[in-house]
């Protein structure tokens, strides 16, 4: 059985993962990390990884960019692999993720959906076929509480399309409301 720490257990995705893990006999969430846990999750919850004294095989992260620095330090120190799903990381944090991945296993993705990963492949293929003669525009819609814009998924799709271009594209962001 895989022993997991749910980093960001009080958030929306943390609660989804908690529910899925409860139905899966091959994984057990042994601890959660969250500043503001929303409800009793059936496992101990700590305010930070530094307070966590529970051994685990992996940390699954759906927290906040503010928590990633501590996550990387902890995972390297304890040699615990990380599934890093937090988006909105700074360039410095992305560099720190790269450096940490030299010391412990890190799987980073802004979206774990099979459908989105297929769409990324299709975006790269379309971009290669169309070449530099077309502009790529990604429009996304989210609830008002969406913290990062553009989303990590939108950036993954843009990067996939850009990967096939013969030049370095310019990303232009515009977040506005129709209200």
mmCIF file of N, CA and C in Angstrom, residues 3-50:
data_model
loop_
_atom_site.group_PDB
_atom_site.id
_atom_site.type_symbol
_atom_site.label_atom_id
_atom_site.label_comp_id
_atom_site.label_asym_id
_atom_site.label_seq_id
_atom_site.Cartn_x
_atom_site.Cartn_y
_atom_site.Cartn_z
ATOM 1 N N UNK A 3 1.713 4.951 0.940
ATOM 2 C CA UNK A 3 1.391 5.891 2.019
ATOM 3 C C UNK A 3 1.637 7.310 1.496
ATOM 4 N N UNK A 4 0.583 8.131 1.477
ATOM 5 C CA UNK A 4 0.629 9.430 0.825
ATOM 6 C C UNK A 4 0.352 10.567 1.802
ATOM 7 N N UNK A 5 1.057 11.675 1.614
ATOM 8 C CA UNK A 5 0.738 12.934 2.287
ATOM 9 C C UNK A 5 0.016 13.800 1.267
ATOM 10 N N UNK A 6 -1.151 14.306 1.641
ATOM 11 C CA UNK A 6 -1.940 15.177 0.761
ATOM 12 C C UNK A 6 -1.614 16.627 1.108
ATOM 13 N N UNK A 7 -0.775 17.262 0.295
ATOM 14 C CA UNK A 7 -0.337 18.637 0.508
ATOM 15 C C UNK A 7 -1.359 19.563 -0.136
ATOM 16 N N UNK A 8 -2.086 20.309 0.683
ATOM 17 C CA UNK A 8 -3.195 21.117 0.204
ATOM 18 C C UNK A 8 -4.513 20.382 0.369
ATOM 19 N N UNK A 9 -4.620 19.625 1.452
ATOM 20 C CA UNK A 9 -5.783 18.748 1.659
ATOM 21 C C UNK A 9 -7.090 19.505 1.846
ATOM 22 N N UNK A 10 -7.044 20.771 2.256
ATOM 23 C CA UNK A 10 -8.271 21.521 2.497
ATOM 24 C C UNK A 10 -8.850 22.155 1.257
ATOM 25 N N UNK A 11 -8.096 22.172 0.157
ATOM 26 C CA UNK A 11 -8.580 22.777 -1.080
ATOM 27 C C UNK A 11 -9.508 21.862 -1.857
ATOM 28 N N UNK A 12 -10.034 22.392 -2.945
ATOM 29 C CA UNK A 12 -10.993 21.641 -3.756
ATOM 30 C C UNK A 12 -10.385 20.343 -4.285
ATOM 31 N N UNK A 13 -9.209 20.414 -4.879
ATOM 32 C CA UNK A 13 -8.592 19.199 -5.412
ATOM 33 C C UNK A 13 -8.118 18.284 -4.292
ATOM 34 N N UNK A 14 -7.659 18.854 -3.192
ATOM 35 C CA UNK A 14 -7.269 18.042 -2.041
ATOM 36 C C UNK A 14 -8.427 17.200 -1.542
ATOM 37 N N UNK A 15 -9.611 17.781 -1.535
ATOM 38 C CA UNK A 15 -10.801 17.039 -1.105
ATOM 39 C C UNK A 15 -11.192 15.963 -2.123
ATOM 40 N N UNK A 16 -11.026 16.273 -3.410
ATOM 41 C CA UNK A 16 -11.322 15.270 -4.445
ATOM 42 C C UNK A 16 -10.371 14.087 -4.304
ATOM 43 N N UNK A 17 -9.070 14.373 -4.147
ATOM 44 C CA UNK A 17 -8.081 13.302 -4.010
ATOM 45 C C UNK A 17 -8.346 12.494 -2.740
ATOM 46 N N UNK A 18 -8.711 13.180 -1.662
ATOM 47 C CA UNK A 18 -9.044 12.486 -0.416
ATOM 48 C C UNK A 18 -10.188 11.503 -0.636
ATOM 49 N N UNK A 19 -11.214 11.924 -1.346
ATOM 50 C CA UNK A 19 -12.348 11.049 -1.638
ATOM 51 C C UNK A 19 -11.961 9.867 -2.502
ATOM 52 N N UNK A 20 -11.150 10.118 -3.519
ATOM 53 C CA UNK A 20 -10.706 9.031 -4.400
ATOM 54 C C UNK A 20 -9.837 8.029 -3.651
ATOM 55 N N UNK A 21 -8.939 8.534 -2.810
ATOM 56 C CA UNK A 21 -8.057 7.643 -2.053
ATOM 57 C C UNK A 21 -8.845 6.776 -1.077
ATOM 58 N N UNK A 22 -9.921 7.320 -0.539
ATOM 59 C CA UNK A 22 -10.743 6.554 0.409
ATOM 60 C C UNK A 22 -11.387 5.342 -0.270
ATOM 61 N N UNK A 23 -11.562 5.410 -1.578
ATOM 62 C CA UNK A 23 -12.181 4.319 -2.329
ATOM 63 C C UNK A 23 -11.163 3.351 -2.933
ATOM 64 N N UNK A 24 -9.873 3.636 -2.735
ATOM 65 C CA UNK A 24 -8.813 2.852 -3.366
ATOM 66 C C UNK A 24 -7.993 2.130 -2.292
ATOM 67 N N UNK A 25 -8.034 0.811 -2.304
ATOM 68 C CA UNK A 25 -7.322 0.020 -1.296
ATOM 69 C C UNK A 25 -5.804 0.042 -1.461
ATOM 70 N N UNK A 26 -5.301 0.564 -2.577
ATOM 71 C CA UNK A 26 -3.861 0.542 -2.804
ATOM 72 C C UNK A 26 -3.150 1.800 -2.303
ATOM 73 N N UNK A 27 -3.924 2.761 -1.804
ATOM 74 C CA UNK A 27 -3.325 4.004 -1.314
ATOM 75 C C UNK A 27 -3.984 4.430 -0.013
ATOM 76 N N UNK A 28 -3.169 4.974 0.875
ATOM 77 C CA UNK A 28 -3.689 5.479 2.147
ATOM 78 C C UNK A 28 -3.107 6.869 2.377
ATOM 79 N N UNK A 29 -3.974 7.846 2.592
ATOM 80 C CA UNK A 29 -3.490 9.167 2.971
ATOM 81 C C UNK A 29 -3.186 9.115 4.457
ATOM 82 N N UNK A 30 -1.910 9.271 4.788
ATOM 83 C CA UNK A 30 -1.474 9.138 6.178
ATOM 84 C C UNK A 30 -1.386 10.484 6.884
ATOM 85 N N UNK A 31 -1.386 11.579 6.114
ATOM 86 C CA UNK A 31 -1.349 12.920 6.703
ATOM 87 C C UNK A 31 -1.741 13.930 5.643
ATOM 88 N N UNK A 32 -2.226 15.070 6.119
ATOM 89 C CA UNK A 32 -2.546 16.178 5.242
ATOM 90 C C UNK A 32 -1.814 17.421 5.706
ATOM 91 N N UNK A 33 -1.588 18.330 4.766
ATOM 92 C CA UNK A 33 -0.962 19.605 5.075
ATOM 93 C C UNK A 33 -1.875 20.698 4.542
ATOM 94 N N UNK A 34 -2.266 21.620 5.426
ATOM 95 C CA UNK A 34 -3.084 22.749 4.994
ATOM 96 C C UNK A 34 -3.156 23.769 6.119
ATOM 97 N N UNK A 35 -3.074 25.032 5.768
ATOM 98 C CA UNK A 35 -3.206 26.089 6.779
ATOM 99 C C UNK A 35 -4.628 26.175 7.314
ATOM 100 N N UNK A 36 -5.587 25.883 6.436
ATOM 101 C CA UNK A 36 -7.000 26.000 6.810
ATOM 102 C C UNK A 36 -7.778 24.775 6.344
ATOM 103 N N UNK A 37 -7.584 23.627 6.995
ATOM 104 C CA UNK A 37 -8.335 22.442 6.557
ATOM 105 C C UNK A 37 -9.830 22.689 6.695
ATOM 106 N N UNK A 38 -10.572 22.239 5.687
ATOM 107 C CA UNK A 38 -11.998 22.557 5.648
ATOM 108 C C UNK A 38 -12.866 21.626 6.489
ATOM 109 N N UNK A 39 -12.439 20.396 6.683
ATOM 110 C CA UNK A 39 -13.243 19.478 7.484
ATOM 111 C C UNK A 39 -12.378 18.306 7.917
ATOM 112 N N UNK A 40 -12.926 17.455 8.760
ATOM 113 C CA UNK A 40 -12.195 16.268 9.193
ATOM 114 C C UNK A 40 -12.034 15.337 7.999
ATOM 115 N N UNK A 41 -10.800 15.042 7.667
ATOM 116 C CA UNK A 41 -10.518 14.236 6.483
ATOM 117 C C UNK A 41 -10.255 12.776 6.805
ATOM 118 N N UNK A 42 -10.205 12.422 8.092
ATOM 119 C CA UNK A 42 -9.932 11.041 8.465
ATOM 120 C C UNK A 42 -8.447 10.747 8.615
ATOM 121 N N UNK A 43 -7.616 11.770 8.584
ATOM 122 C CA UNK A 43 -6.176 11.630 8.792
ATOM 123 C C UNK A 43 -5.685 12.898 9.490
ATOM 124 N N UNK A 44 -4.528 12.832 10.146
ATOM 125 C CA UNK A 44 -4.030 14.024 10.830
ATOM 126 C C UNK A 44 -3.644 15.109 9.825
ATOM 127 N N UNK A 45 -3.956 16.357 10.180
ATOM 128 C CA UNK A 45 -3.630 17.490 9.312
ATOM 129 C C UNK A 45 -2.701 18.430 10.061
ATOM 130 N N UNK A 46 -1.616 18.805 9.398
ATOM 131 C CA UNK A 46 -0.619 19.696 9.975
ATOM 132 C C UNK A 46 -0.613 21.008 9.200
ATOM 133 N N UNK A 47 -0.178 22.078 9.876
ATOM 134 C CA UNK A 47 -0.105 23.387 9.216
ATOM 135 C C UNK A 47 1.045 23.476 8.221
ATOM 136 N N UNK A 48 2.077 22.670 8.416
ATOM 137 C CA UNK A 48 3.214 22.677 7.491
ATOM 138 C C UNK A 48 3.879 21.308 7.492
ATOM 139 N N UNK A 49 4.650 21.056 6.469
ATOM 140 C CA UNK A 49 5.386 19.795 6.393
ATOM 141 C C UNK A 49 6.402 19.674 7.517
ATOM 142 N N UNK A 50 6.945 20.800 7.952
ATOM 143 C CA UNK A 50 7.914 20.770 9.054
ATOM 144 C C UNK A 50 7.313 20.206 10.332
#
